mmCIF file of C-alpha atoms in Angstrom:
data_model
loop_
_atom_site.group_PDB
_atom_site.id
_atom_site.type_symbol
_atom_site.label_atom_id
_atom_site.label_comp_id
_atom_site.label_asym_id
_atom_site.label_seq_id
_atom_site.Cartn_x
_atom_site.Cartn_y
_atom_site.Cartn_z
ATOM 1 C CA MET A 314 44.100 -6.627 3.605
ATOM 2 C CA SER A 315 42.179 -5.909 7.327
ATOM 3 C CA SER A 316 38.182 -6.605 6.521
ATOM 4 C CA PHE A 317 37.947 -3.157 8.501
ATOM 5 C CA ARG A 318 40.345 -1.086 6.536
ATOM 6 C CA GLN A 319 39.383 -2.558 3.498
ATOM 7 C CA LYS A 320 35.582 -1.017 3.789
ATOM 8 C CA THR A 321 37.394 1.576 4.678
ATOM 9 C CA LEU A 322 38.850 2.171 2.247
ATOM 10 C CA THR A 323 35.356 1.129 0.045
ATOM 11 C CA GLY A 324 33.522 3.720 1.740
ATOM 12 C CA LEU A 325 36.555 6.243 0.776
ATOM 13 C CA ALA A 326 36.557 5.232 -2.361
ATOM 14 C CA LEU A 327 32.064 5.901 -2.835
ATOM 15 C CA ALA A 328 32.365 9.799 -1.249
ATOM 16 C CA SER A 329 35.007 10.953 -3.748
ATOM 17 C CA LEU A 330 32.510 8.860 -6.582
ATOM 18 C CA LEU A 331 29.818 11.098 -5.676
ATOM 19 C CA ALA A 332 31.540 14.363 -4.727
ATOM 20 C CA LEU A 333 33.037 14.420 -8.506
ATOM 21 C CA GLY A 334 29.705 14.390 -9.538
ATOM 22 C CA CYS A 335 29.644 10.610 -11.410
ATOM 23 C CA GLU A 336 26.831 8.704 -11.618
ATOM 24 C CA PRO A 337 25.606 7.190 -7.939
ATOM 25 C CA PRO A 338 26.939 2.672 -7.929
ATOM 26 C CA PRO A 339 25.080 0.363 -8.345
ATOM 27 C CA VAL A 340 24.613 -1.606 -5.395
ATOM 28 C CA LEU A 341 24.770 -5.711 -5.692
ATOM 29 C CA PRO A 342 23.191 -7.444 -3.128
ATOM 30 C CA THR A 343 25.319 -10.187 -1.314
ATOM 31 C CA ALA A 344 25.259 -13.824 -0.525
ATOM 32 C CA ASP A 345 22.660 -13.234 2.556
ATOM 33 C CA ARG A 346 19.672 -13.381 1.930
ATOM 34 C CA ARG A 347 18.201 -11.436 4.358
ATOM 35 C CA GLN A 348 19.952 -8.278 3.482
ATOM 36 C CA ASN A 349 17.906 -8.931 0.118
ATOM 37 C CA GLN A 350 14.578 -9.392 1.590
ATOM 38 C CA GLN A 351 12.334 -6.337 1.440
ATOM 39 C CA LEU A 352 10.172 -5.748 4.543
ATOM 40 C CA SER A 353 6.618 -3.793 5.579
ATOM 41 C CA ARG A 354 3.911 -3.642 8.126
ATOM 42 C CA ILE A 355 0.454 -4.679 8.573
ATOM 43 C CA GLU A 356 -0.988 -2.882 10.604
ATOM 44 C CA GLY A 357 -4.543 -0.497 12.327
ATOM 45 C CA HIS A 358 -6.257 -1.356 15.127
ATOM 46 C CA VAL A 359 -8.020 -3.466 17.746
ATOM 47 C CA VAL A 360 -11.552 -3.215 18.689
ATOM 48 C CA VAL A 361 -12.723 -5.164 22.147
ATOM 49 C CA GLN A 362 -16.074 -5.171 22.844
ATOM 50 C CA SER A 363 -15.245 -7.499 26.074
ATOM 51 C CA ARG A 364 -15.240 -6.891 30.117
ATOM 52 C CA ALA A 365 -12.502 -8.784 30.121
ATOM 53 C CA ARG A 366 -9.136 -6.981 31.534
ATOM 54 C CA GLY A 367 -5.355 -8.327 29.956
ATOM 55 C CA ASN A 368 -3.505 -7.364 27.651
ATOM 56 C CA ALA A 369 -4.443 -7.836 24.133
ATOM 57 C CA ILE A 370 -2.122 -10.293 21.948
ATOM 58 C CA VAL A 371 -2.629 -10.216 17.811
ATOM 59 C CA LEU A 372 -0.737 -13.366 16.601
ATOM 60 C CA LEU A 373 0.363 -13.100 12.500
ATOM 61 C CA TYR A 374 0.515 -16.539 10.670
ATOM 62 C CA ASP A 375 0.758 -17.479 7.610
ATOM 63 C CA ALA A 376 -2.265 -17.729 5.454
ATOM 64 C CA ASP A 377 -1.868 -21.530 4.656
ATOM 65 C CA ARG A 378 -0.808 -22.437 7.582
ATOM 66 C CA PRO A 379 -3.242 -21.205 10.054
ATOM 67 C CA PRO A 380 -3.495 -21.672 13.241
ATOM 68 C CA PRO A 381 -5.757 -24.637 15.334
ATOM 69 C CA PRO A 382 -8.120 -25.647 15.120
ATOM 70 C CA GLN A 383 -8.272 -25.001 11.556
ATOM 71 C CA GLY A 384 -4.672 -26.392 10.988
ATOM 72 C CA SER A 385 -1.816 -26.979 13.100
ATOM 73 C CA GLY A 386 -0.088 -23.242 12.069
ATOM 74 C CA ARG A 387 2.670 -21.764 14.816
ATOM 75 C CA PRO A 388 2.559 -17.957 14.451
ATOM 76 C CA LEU A 389 5.081 -15.998 12.541
ATOM 77 C CA THR A 390 5.278 -12.599 15.639
ATOM 78 C CA PHE A 391 3.022 -11.117 17.146
ATOM 79 C CA THR A 392 2.437 -8.234 18.990
ATOM 80 C CA VAL A 393 1.159 -6.875 22.351
ATOM 81 C CA ILE A 394 -0.931 -3.869 22.795
ATOM 82 C CA PRO A 395 -0.223 -2.769 27.109
ATOM 83 C CA ALA A 396 -3.769 -2.946 29.179
ATOM 84 C CA GLU A 397 -3.157 -0.080 29.833
ATOM 85 C CA ARG A 398 -3.340 1.088 27.224
ATOM 86 C CA LEU A 399 -6.145 -0.680 25.563
ATOM 87 C CA PHE A 400 -8.900 0.275 28.421
ATOM 88 C CA GLY A 401 -6.944 3.738 29.578
ATOM 89 C CA PRO A 402 -9.466 4.354 33.089
ATOM 90 C CA ALA A 403 -11.847 1.133 32.819
ATOM 91 C CA LEU A 404 -8.946 -1.205 33.886
ATOM 92 C CA ALA A 405 -10.554 -0.672 36.226
ATOM 93 C CA ASP A 406 -13.567 -0.810 35.787
ATOM 94 C CA THR A 407 -15.149 -4.080 34.348
ATOM 95 C CA ALA A 408 -18.039 -3.309 34.843
ATOM 96 C CA SER A 409 -17.944 -1.999 30.977
ATOM 97 C CA SER A 410 -17.936 -3.634 27.776
ATOM 98 C CA GLY A 411 -16.539 -0.487 25.892
ATOM 99 C CA PRO A 412 -15.827 -1.313 22.835
ATOM 100 C CA PHE A 413 -11.797 0.083 23.527
ATOM 101 C CA THR A 414 -10.138 0.530 20.913
ATOM 102 C CA ALA A 415 -6.455 0.624 20.508
ATOM 103 C CA PRO A 416 -2.898 1.051 17.495
ATOM 104 C CA PHE A 417 -1.029 -1.785 16.571
ATOM 105 C CA SER A 418 1.460 -2.289 14.295
ATOM 106 C CA LEU A 419 3.028 -6.000 13.476
ATOM 107 C CA SER A 420 7.040 -5.392 11.465
ATOM 108 C CA LEU A 421 9.157 -6.259 9.496
ATOM 109 C CA VAL A 422 7.488 -8.396 7.175
ATOM 110 C CA GLY A 423 7.429 -10.193 4.769
ATOM 111 C CA PRO A 424 5.719 -10.737 1.477
ATOM 112 C CA GLY A 425 3.109 -13.152 1.485
ATOM 113 C CA ARG A 426 -0.577 -14.012 2.306
ATOM 114 C CA TYR A 427 -1.554 -13.718 6.130
ATOM 115 C CA VAL A 428 -4.222 -13.951 8.769
ATOM 116 C CA LEU A 429 -4.335 -12.356 12.069
ATOM 117 C CA ARG A 430 -6.108 -13.870 14.485
ATOM 118 C CA GLY A 431 -5.630 -12.807 19.089
ATOM 119 C CA PHE A 432 -6.723 -13.073 22.275
ATOM 120 C CA ILE A 433 -7.308 -10.863 25.542
ATOM 121 C CA ASP A 434 -5.249 -12.400 28.199
ATOM 122 C CA ALA A 435 -7.368 -11.834 31.522
ATOM 123 C CA ASP A 436 -6.168 -10.721 34.483
ATOM 124 C CA THR A 437 -9.898 -13.380 35.906
ATOM 125 C CA CYS A 438 -9.407 -12.149 39.354
ATOM 126 C CA ARG A 439 -10.248 -8.813 38.477
ATOM 127 C CA THR A 440 -13.090 -9.803 38.452
ATOM 128 C CA GLY A 441 -13.758 -11.465 41.117
ATOM 129 C CA ALA A 442 -14.043 -14.750 39.861
ATOM 130 C CA GLN A 443 -13.486 -17.863 41.275
ATOM 131 C CA PRO A 444 -10.879 -20.375 40.319
ATOM 132 C CA CYS A 445 -9.235 -16.914 38.761
ATOM 133 C CA HIS A 446 -5.711 -16.449 37.078
ATOM 134 C CA GLY A 447 -3.918 -13.062 36.268
ATOM 135 C CA SER A 448 -2.509 -12.892 32.420
ATOM 136 C CA ASP A 449 -0.348 -15.375 32.534
ATOM 137 C CA PHE A 450 1.053 -15.668 28.136
ATOM 138 C CA ILE A 451 4.662 -16.082 27.333
ATOM 139 C CA PRO A 452 4.822 -16.736 24.375
ATOM 140 C CA TRP A 453 8.674 -18.413 24.670
ATOM 141 C CA TYR A 454 7.484 -21.698 25.819
ATOM 142 C CA THR A 455 4.774 -24.019 24.648
ATOM 143 C CA VAL A 456 3.434 -24.521 28.223
ATOM 144 C CA THR A 457 2.377 -20.601 28.459
ATOM 145 C CA GLY A 458 1.795 -19.445 25.058
ATOM 146 C CA GLU A 459 -1.912 -19.874 24.502
ATOM 147 C CA PRO A 460 -5.241 -18.418 25.987
ATOM 148 C CA ASN A 461 -6.627 -19.895 28.694
ATOM 149 C CA ALA A 462 -10.350 -20.263 30.470
ATOM 150 C CA GLY A 463 -11.818 -16.634 31.315
ATOM 151 C CA ASP A 464 -9.461 -15.051 27.561
ATOM 152 C CA VAL A 465 -11.073 -12.673 25.058
ATOM 153 C CA GLY A 466 -10.688 -14.483 21.813
ATOM 154 C CA GLY A 467 -10.195 -12.408 18.635
ATOM 155 C CA ALA A 468 -9.236 -11.643 14.672
ATOM 156 C CA SER A 469 -9.583 -10.153 11.682
ATOM 157 C CA VAL A 470 -12.402 -11.279 9.709
ATOM 158 C CA ASP A 471 -14.500 -9.852 6.672
ATOM 159 C CA ALA A 472 -17.118 -7.604 7.183
ATOM 160 C CA ALA A 473 -20.082 -9.225 5.827
ATOM 161 C CA THR A 474 -18.793 -12.899 5.734
ATOM 162 C CA GLN A 475 -17.422 -12.876 9.247
ATOM 163 C CA ALA A 476 -14.901 -15.367 7.789
ATOM 164 C CA PRO A 477 -11.235 -14.197 8.337
ATOM 165 C CA ARG A 478 -9.989 -11.960 6.159
ATOM 166 C CA VAL A 479 -6.780 -12.936 4.568
ATOM 167 C CA VAL A 480 -3.939 -9.987 4.560
ATOM 168 C CA GLU A 481 -1.695 -9.522 1.207
ATOM 169 C CA VAL A 482 1.622 -7.078 1.533
ATOM 170 C CA ALA A 483 2.655 -7.346 -2.224
ATOM 171 C CA ALA A 484 4.217 -4.917 -4.214
ATOM 172 C CA GLY A 485 4.224 -1.513 -5.306
ATOM 173 C CA PRO A 486 3.792 -0.287 -8.420
ATOM 174 C CA ASP A 487 8.029 1.170 -7.906
ATOM 175 C CA GLY A 488 8.470 -2.443 -7.388
ATOM 176 C CA ALA A 489 8.693 -1.889 -3.512
ATOM 177 C CA LEU A 490 6.807 -3.766 -1.066
ATOM 178 C CA GLN A 491 3.396 -1.749 0.181
ATOM 179 C CA ALA A 492 2.241 -1.204 3.925
ATOM 180 C CA VAL A 493 -1.020 -2.466 4.564
ATOM 181 C CA THR A 494 -3.136 -0.345 6.454
ATOM 182 C CA GLY A 495 -6.694 -0.077 8.501
ATOM 183 C CA VAL A 496 -7.088 -3.638 9.522
ATOM 184 C CA SER A 497 -9.332 -4.321 12.461
ATOM 185 C CA VAL A 498 -9.040 -7.092 14.903
ATOM 186 C CA SER A 499 -11.999 -7.761 17.134
ATOM 187 C CA PHE A 500 -12.510 -8.917 19.959
ATOM 188 C CA SER A 501 -15.887 -9.786 21.900
ATOM 189 C CA ASP A 502 -17.248 -11.384 24.896
ATOM 190 C CA SER A 503 -18.897 -14.138 22.577
ATOM 191 C CA ALA A 504 -15.311 -15.439 21.623
ATOM 192 C CA ARG A 505 -14.663 -16.317 25.238
ATOM 193 C CA VAL A 506 -12.435 -19.394 26.185
ATOM 194 C CA PRO A 507 -14.632 -21.066 27.658
ATOM 195 C CA THR A 508 -11.614 -24.269 29.649
ATOM 196 C CA ASP A 509 -7.978 -24.319 29.575
ATOM 197 C CA ARG A 510 -6.097 -26.512 27.816
ATOM 198 C CA PRO A 511 -6.307 -29.771 28.152
ATOM 199 C CA ALA A 512 -3.134 -30.437 30.314
ATOM 200 C CA PHE A 513 -2.815 -34.044 30.089
ATOM 201 C CA GLN A 514 -0.535 -36.937 31.456
ATOM 202 C CA VAL A 515 -0.714 -40.470 29.951
ATOM 203 C CA MET A 516 -1.052 -43.842 32.316
ATOM 204 C CA SER A 517 0.444 -46.079 29.634
ATOM 205 C CA GLU A 518 3.771 -47.634 28.217
ATOM 206 C CA PRO A 519 5.681 -45.553 25.990
ATOM 207 C CA ARG A 520 6.665 -48.864 24.065
ATOM 208 C CA PHE A 521 5.660 -49.707 21.122
ATOM 209 C CA ASP A 522 5.735 -52.434 18.382
ATOM 210 C CA PRO A 523 3.787 -52.018 15.958
ATOM 211 C CA THR A 524 4.261 -55.581 14.925
ATOM 212 C CA LEU A 525 2.007 -56.464 17.640
ATOM 213 C CA GLY A 526 -1.456 -54.648 16.964
ATOM 214 C CA PRO A 527 -2.099 -51.578 17.085
ATOM 215 C CA LYS A 528 -1.218 -49.064 20.771
ATOM 216 C CA ARG A 529 -3.816 -47.877 23.517
ATOM 217 C CA LEU A 530 -2.920 -45.028 25.187
ATOM 218 C CA ASP A 531 -4.446 -44.129 28.217
ATOM 219 C CA LEU A 532 -4.618 -39.884 29.539
ATOM 220 C CA LYS A 533 -5.508 -38.340 32.220
ATOM 221 C CA PRO A 534 -6.072 -34.668 32.790
ATOM 222 C CA LEU A 535 -3.250 -32.921 34.581
ATOM 223 C CA PRO A 536 -4.218 -30.172 36.445
ATOM 224 C CA LEU A 537 -0.744 -27.695 36.930
ATOM 225 C CA GLN A 538 0.020 -24.650 38.792
ATOM 226 C CA GLU A 539 2.982 -23.955 39.396
ATOM 227 C CA GLY A 540 5.874 -21.380 38.884
ATOM 228 C CA VAL A 541 4.554 -19.585 35.627
ATOM 229 C CA VAL A 542 2.403 -22.897 34.939
ATOM 230 C CA ASP A 543 -1.329 -22.539 35.278
ATOM 231 C CA GLN A 544 -3.630 -24.983 34.040
ATOM 232 C CA ARG A 545 -6.580 -26.295 35.781
ATOM 233 C CA PRO A 546 -8.091 -28.574 33.368
ATOM 234 C CA ALA A 547 -11.424 -30.879 34.692
ATOM 235 C CA ALA A 548 -11.438 -32.689 31.790
ATOM 236 C CA PHE A 549 -11.636 -33.128 27.801
ATOM 237 C CA LEU A 550 -14.032 -31.727 25.937
ATOM 238 C CA LEU A 551 -16.073 -35.065 23.719
ATOM 239 C CA HIS A 552 -18.240 -33.290 20.510
ATOM 240 C CA TYR A 553 -19.027 -34.621 16.758
ATOM 241 C CA ALA A 554 -16.428 -32.450 14.295
ATOM 242 C CA ASP A 555 -18.595 -30.192 11.412
ATOM 243 C CA SER A 556 -16.030 -28.327 10.536
ATOM 244 C CA ASP A 557 -18.454 -27.292 7.332
ATOM 245 C CA LYS A 558 -21.458 -26.651 9.469
ATOM 246 C CA ASN A 559 -22.620 -29.182 6.800
ATOM 247 C CA GLY A 560 -24.612 -30.891 9.635
ATOM 248 C CA VAL A 561 -23.230 -33.966 8.589
ATOM 249 C CA ALA A 562 -20.775 -35.109 11.887
ATOM 250 C CA ASP A 563 -16.994 -35.424 9.468
ATOM 251 C CA ASP A 564 -15.447 -38.376 8.666
ATOM 252 C CA THR A 565 -12.402 -37.359 6.853
ATOM 253 C CA ASN A 566 -10.214 -40.276 6.810
ATOM 254 C CA GLY A 567 -12.960 -42.179 6.055
ATOM 255 C CA ASP A 568 -12.924 -45.060 8.337
ATOM 256 C CA GLY A 569 -17.276 -44.452 8.459
ATOM 257 C CA GLN A 570 -16.935 -43.405 11.873
ATOM 258 C CA PRO A 571 -17.567 -39.298 12.938
ATOM 259 C CA ASP A 572 -14.521 -37.716 13.045
ATOM 260 C CA LEU A 573 -13.954 -36.146 17.242
ATOM 261 C CA TRP A 574 -12.475 -33.725 19.393
ATOM 262 C CA PRO A 575 -10.442 -33.096 20.848
ATOM 263 C CA ARG A 576 -8.242 -34.587 17.486
ATOM 264 C CA VAL A 577 -5.028 -36.589 18.134
ATOM 265 C CA LEU A 578 -1.193 -35.747 16.612
ATOM 266 C CA VAL A 579 1.102 -38.371 16.696
ATOM 267 C CA ARG A 580 3.962 -36.436 15.001
ATOM 268 C CA LYS A 581 8.177 -38.311 15.384
ATOM 269 C CA LEU A 582 10.065 -36.183 17.206
ATOM 270 C CA ALA A 583 13.722 -34.993 15.857
ATOM 271 C CA ASP A 584 16.493 -38.941 16.953
ATOM 272 C CA GLY A 585 19.733 -38.310 17.544
ATOM 273 C CA GLU A 586 21.408 -38.860 20.540
ATOM 274 C CA ASN A 587 23.621 -35.106 20.295
ATOM 275 C CA LEU A 588 20.256 -33.325 21.767
ATOM 276 C CA THR A 589 20.039 -31.523 24.773
ATOM 277 C CA GLY A 590 18.050 -28.994 26.221
ATOM 278 C CA THR A 591 14.700 -28.189 23.918
ATOM 279 C CA ALA A 592 16.383 -29.962 19.793
ATOM 280 C CA ALA A 593 15.712 -32.669 22.458
ATOM 281 C CA LEU A 594 11.622 -31.816 21.990
ATOM 282 C CA ALA A 595 12.426 -30.820 17.913
ATOM 283 C CA ASP A 596 9.552 -32.691 15.066
ATOM 284 C CA GLU A 597 12.088 -34.459 12.797
ATOM 285 C CA ASN A 598 12.880 -32.357 8.963
ATOM 286 C CA ASP A 599 11.798 -29.530 11.450
ATOM 287 C CA LEU A 600 14.574 -28.607 13.980
ATOM 288 C CA ASP A 601 14.795 -24.784 14.091
ATOM 289 C CA ARG A 602 10.610 -25.684 15.620
ATOM 290 C CA ASP A 603 9.287 -23.056 13.621
ATOM 291 C CA GLY A 604 6.524 -25.317 11.823
ATOM 292 C CA VAL A 605 8.570 -25.665 8.643
ATOM 293 C CA LEU A 606 9.487 -28.445 7.363
ATOM 294 C CA ASP A 607 13.178 -27.976 7.273
ATOM 295 C CA ASP A 608 14.882 -28.379 2.990
ATOM 296 C CA GLN A 609 17.158 -30.928 3.649
ATOM 297 C CA GLY A 610 16.255 -34.587 5.333
ATOM 298 C CA ALA A 611 14.528 -37.774 6.398
ATOM 299 C CA ASP A 612 12.616 -39.261 3.630
ATOM 300 C CA TYR A 613 10.883 -42.648 3.696
ATOM 301 C CA PRO A 614 10.215 -45.660 1.354
ATOM 302 C CA ARG A 615 6.357 -44.815 0.669
ATOM 303 C CA ALA A 616 3.596 -47.985 0.274
ATOM 304 C CA ASP A 617 4.602 -48.605 -3.047
ATOM 305 C CA GLY A 618 8.354 -48.362 -2.491
ATOM 306 C CA THR A 619 8.632 -45.187 -3.813
ATOM 307 C CA ALA A 620 10.727 -42.307 -2.919
ATOM 308 C CA ASP A 621 9.492 -38.225 -3.469
ATOM 309 C CA GLY A 622 13.311 -37.093 -2.628
ATOM 310 C CA LEU A 623 11.279 -34.774 -0.311
ATOM 311 C CA PRO A 624 11.827 -34.880 3.486
ATOM 312 C CA ASP A 625 8.181 -35.846 5.411
ATOM 313 C CA GLN A 626 6.349 -35.127 7.921
ATOM 314 C CA VAL A 627 5.655 -38.057 9.897
ATOM 315 C CA VAL A 628 2.784 -39.413 11.524
ATOM 316 C CA LEU A 629 0.856 -42.223 12.961
ATOM 317 C CA ASN A 630 -3.342 -42.623 12.281
ATOM 318 C CA ALA A 631 -4.885 -42.230 15.972
ATOM 319 C CA VAL A 632 -8.111 -41.738 16.996
ATOM 320 C CA LEU A 633 -10.265 -41.811 20.225
ATOM 321 C CA GLU A 634 -12.368 -44.715 21.487
ATOM 322 C CA PRO A 635 -14.614 -43.425 23.605
ATOM 323 C CA ASP A 636 -16.723 -45.019 26.321
ATOM 324 C CA PRO A 637 -19.828 -46.323 25.656
ATOM 325 C CA ALA A 638 -21.281 -43.747 28.912
ATOM 326 C CA ALA A 639 -19.752 -40.927 26.510
ATOM 327 C CA GLN A 640 -20.799 -42.714 23.412
ATOM 328 C CA ASP A 641 -24.242 -43.100 24.426
ATOM 329 C CA ALA A 642 -23.849 -39.208 25.880
ATOM 330 C CA LEU A 643 -22.517 -37.658 21.978
ATOM 331 C CA ARG A 644 -26.047 -39.612 20.423
ATOM 332 C CA LYS A 645 -29.211 -39.838 20.276
ATOM 333 C CA ALA A 646 -31.988 -42.237 20.072
ATOM 334 C CA ASP A 647 -32.023 -43.462 16.977
ATOM 335 C CA GLY A 648 -28.104 -44.239 16.854
ATOM 336 C CA THR A 649 -27.590 -40.565 14.713
ATOM 337 C CA PRO A 650 -24.739 -38.298 16.099
ATOM 338 C CA LYS A 651 -25.927 -35.631 18.329
ATOM 339 C CA LEU A 652 -23.978 -32.417 17.012
ATOM 340 C CA ASP A 653 -24.267 -29.854 19.537
ATOM 341 C CA ALA A 654 -23.805 -32.337 22.277
ATOM 342 C CA LEU A 655 -20.534 -30.568 24.521
ATOM 343 C CA VAL A 656 -19.448 -34.227 27.120
ATOM 344 C CA PRO A 657 -16.297 -34.073 29.223
ATOM 345 C CA VAL A 658 -14.558 -37.107 30.425
ATOM 346 C CA THR A 659 -11.964 -37.366 33.703
ATOM 347 C CA SER A 660 -9.898 -40.157 31.351
ATOM 348 C CA LEU A 661 -10.203 -40.840 27.809
ATOM 349 C CA ARG A 662 -8.243 -43.831 25.341
ATOM 350 C CA VAL A 663 -6.443 -42.989 22.052
ATOM 351 C CA GLN A 664 -6.022 -46.351 19.407
ATOM 352 C CA VAL A 665 -2.916 -46.002 17.778
ATOM 353 C CA ALA A 666 -2.464 -47.972 14.749
ATOM 354 C CA PRO A 667 0.672 -49.510 13.308
ATOM 355 C CA LYS A 668 0.408 -47.520 9.978
ATOM 356 C CA ALA A 669 2.232 -43.802 9.480
ATOM 357 C CA LEU A 670 2.037 -42.036 6.530
ATOM 358 C CA ASP A 671 3.472 -38.655 5.489
ATOM 359 C CA VAL A 672 1.651 -36.086 5.576
ATOM 360 C CA ARG A 673 4.220 -32.965 3.969
ATOM 361 C CA ASP A 674 1.126 -32.717 1.992
ATOM 362 C CA PRO A 675 -1.858 -32.414 4.542
ATOM 363 C CA LEU A 676 -4.954 -32.457 1.474
ATOM 364 C CA HIS A 677 -2.744 -35.408 0.248
ATOM 365 C CA PRO A 678 -1.755 -38.384 2.982
ATOM 366 C CA VAL A 679 0.877 -40.891 1.631
ATOM 367 C CA ALA A 680 0.950 -44.388 3.789
ATOM 368 C CA LEU A 681 4.803 -45.006 4.090
ATOM 369 C CA LYS A 682 5.646 -49.250 3.611
ATOM 370 C CA SER A 683 6.635 -49.101 7.902
ATOM 371 C CA VAL A 684 6.974 -47.523 10.836
ATOM 372 C CA PRO A 685 9.836 -45.772 11.028
ATOM 373 C CA ARG A 686 11.787 -46.445 14.381
ATOM 374 C CA GLY A 687 12.332 -43.064 17.083
ATOM 375 C CA ARG A 688 10.225 -40.965 19.080
ATOM 376 C CA TYR A 689 6.441 -39.822 18.557
ATOM 377 C CA ALA A 690 4.938 -36.619 20.241
ATOM 378 C CA LEU A 691 1.926 -36.373 21.392
ATOM 379 C CA THR A 692 -0.894 -33.839 21.020
ATOM 380 C CA LEU A 693 -4.375 -32.774 22.289
ATOM 381 C CA VAL A 694 -5.914 -30.297 20.058
ATOM 382 C CA GLN A 695 -9.241 -29.039 21.659
ATOM 383 C CA LEU A 696 -12.039 -28.427 19.731
ATOM 384 C CA THR A 697 -11.096 -24.685 21.068
ATOM 385 C CA GLY A 698 -8.122 -24.946 19.242
ATOM 386 C CA GLN A 699 -5.660 -24.921 22.498
ATOM 387 C CA THR A 700 -2.780 -27.532 22.704
ATOM 388 C CA TRP A 701 -2.034 -29.600 24.816
ATOM 389 C CA ARG A 702 1.077 -32.516 23.786
ATOM 390 C CA VAL A 703 4.496 -33.450 25.270
ATOM 391 C CA PRO A 704 6.414 -33.690 25.477
ATOM 392 C CA ASN A 705 7.802 -30.883 25.648
ATOM 393 C CA GLU A 706 9.867 -27.882 28.588
ATOM 394 C CA LEU A 707 9.062 -29.216 31.690
ATOM 395 C CA SER A 708 10.343 -32.308 30.873
ATOM 396 C CA PRO A 709 12.902 -32.765 34.096
ATOM 397 C CA ALA A 710 15.617 -32.660 30.781
ATOM 398 C CA VAL A 711 14.089 -28.862 30.544
ATOM 399 C CA ALA A 712 13.395 -27.749 32.853
ATOM 400 C CA PRO A 713 15.099 -26.178 35.541
ATOM 401 C CA ALA A 714 17.414 -24.489 32.118
ATOM 402 C CA LEU A 715 14.458 -23.115 30.963
ATOM 403 C CA GLY A 716 14.292 -21.848 34.955
ATOM 404 C CA LEU A 717 10.004 -23.678 34.991
ATOM 405 C CA PRO A 718 8.736 -26.507 36.978
ATOM 406 C CA SER A 719 9.962 -30.234 37.016
ATOM 407 C CA VAL A 720 6.863 -33.024 35.543
ATOM 408 C CA ALA A 721 8.054 -36.248 34.804
ATOM 409 C CA SER A 722 5.378 -36.987 33.644
ATOM 410 C CA GLN A 723 6.164 -34.034 30.978
ATOM 411 C CA SER A 724 8.330 -36.161 29.018
ATOM 412 C CA PHE A 725 6.944 -38.902 27.896
ATOM 413 C CA VAL A 726 7.394 -40.487 24.435
ATOM 414 C CA LEU A 727 6.082 -42.754 22.495
ATOM 415 C CA GLU A 728 9.195 -45.635 21.741
ATOM 416 C CA VAL A 729 8.814 -47.561 18.381
ATOM 417 C CA PRO A 730 11.524 -50.000 18.584
#
């Protein structure tokens, strides 16, 4: 019996039962989990106090995987509030800072705990700024999916503490997911982004043999102005990290050296000669590139010889090596860290140690027995939360199919034989 005929007969049978006044038939779940999942929505208003003009972007993140600089989470979904709706007649009046407000809604949200971030994708040419750039947020590519200089940051925060507000979508007394309403996402010129993303090129050879000791990589800022890509980093910004605001520079890895921004992440990429296009940019054990480890994947022996049977998130231990002039600018006369110093530098040296970690649980990294062979991506995370990573979609093997400019330096991978 054909599928169409079977469905038709089933529908007629159900209709007959209802017509006879019988009890409604039970609704049984299908094998497709997506059809069984309850979904809801988060809605509220954006409130903008700024002279910037542009679309408002609201991004939704898992509260346990916040975005940079607090974490490395990726947005689960987003919505765009057009500038015309948000600013109305004041769109052409850049002298007014509002406040301006408009509704937003995020639909098809599953149960969970979330944080909301966002930014005004500013058209800085409207204010007469020079140099300037137009609104350029394109969410489909990593090279165009983050704020740039002149954009204005925003978030949903607790009104009393100003801490990020956690929004929970949960079931009500009837078991159905409840919509979350009345959420406010605030934007202010005090959160204006001061610089473009830290786009860079690697000036060193890609081969890294761990048996020969640490590998040093020299990075240079890479201005990019072609097609839809507009990044003009003049320098990298060095700054001591003090995430808990206790007046003492952080030392998260316990090496006795204060942590510096930008942070460096060297992560293993997926292996396989058959990977083409954007699939070749995927991290190992995250082939769908959603920022969540796959259920199955590579698991490497730990330093003690054991294995946990779960897919690993492999990173290499990497730190910045500031030159003497930068170190002097970052420290007081007595040698202690100058926590308010923001030091621009036109080059960065990164030292990659021959030590691999499984950071599946970021709070409890586990040392691996050896450095796994394969390709590794390099990411810089700026104090502002802006990031840049190579390889990316500007790689000549990927860019043409996406309509993006080809830039040879953006295909760089660290190669461990």
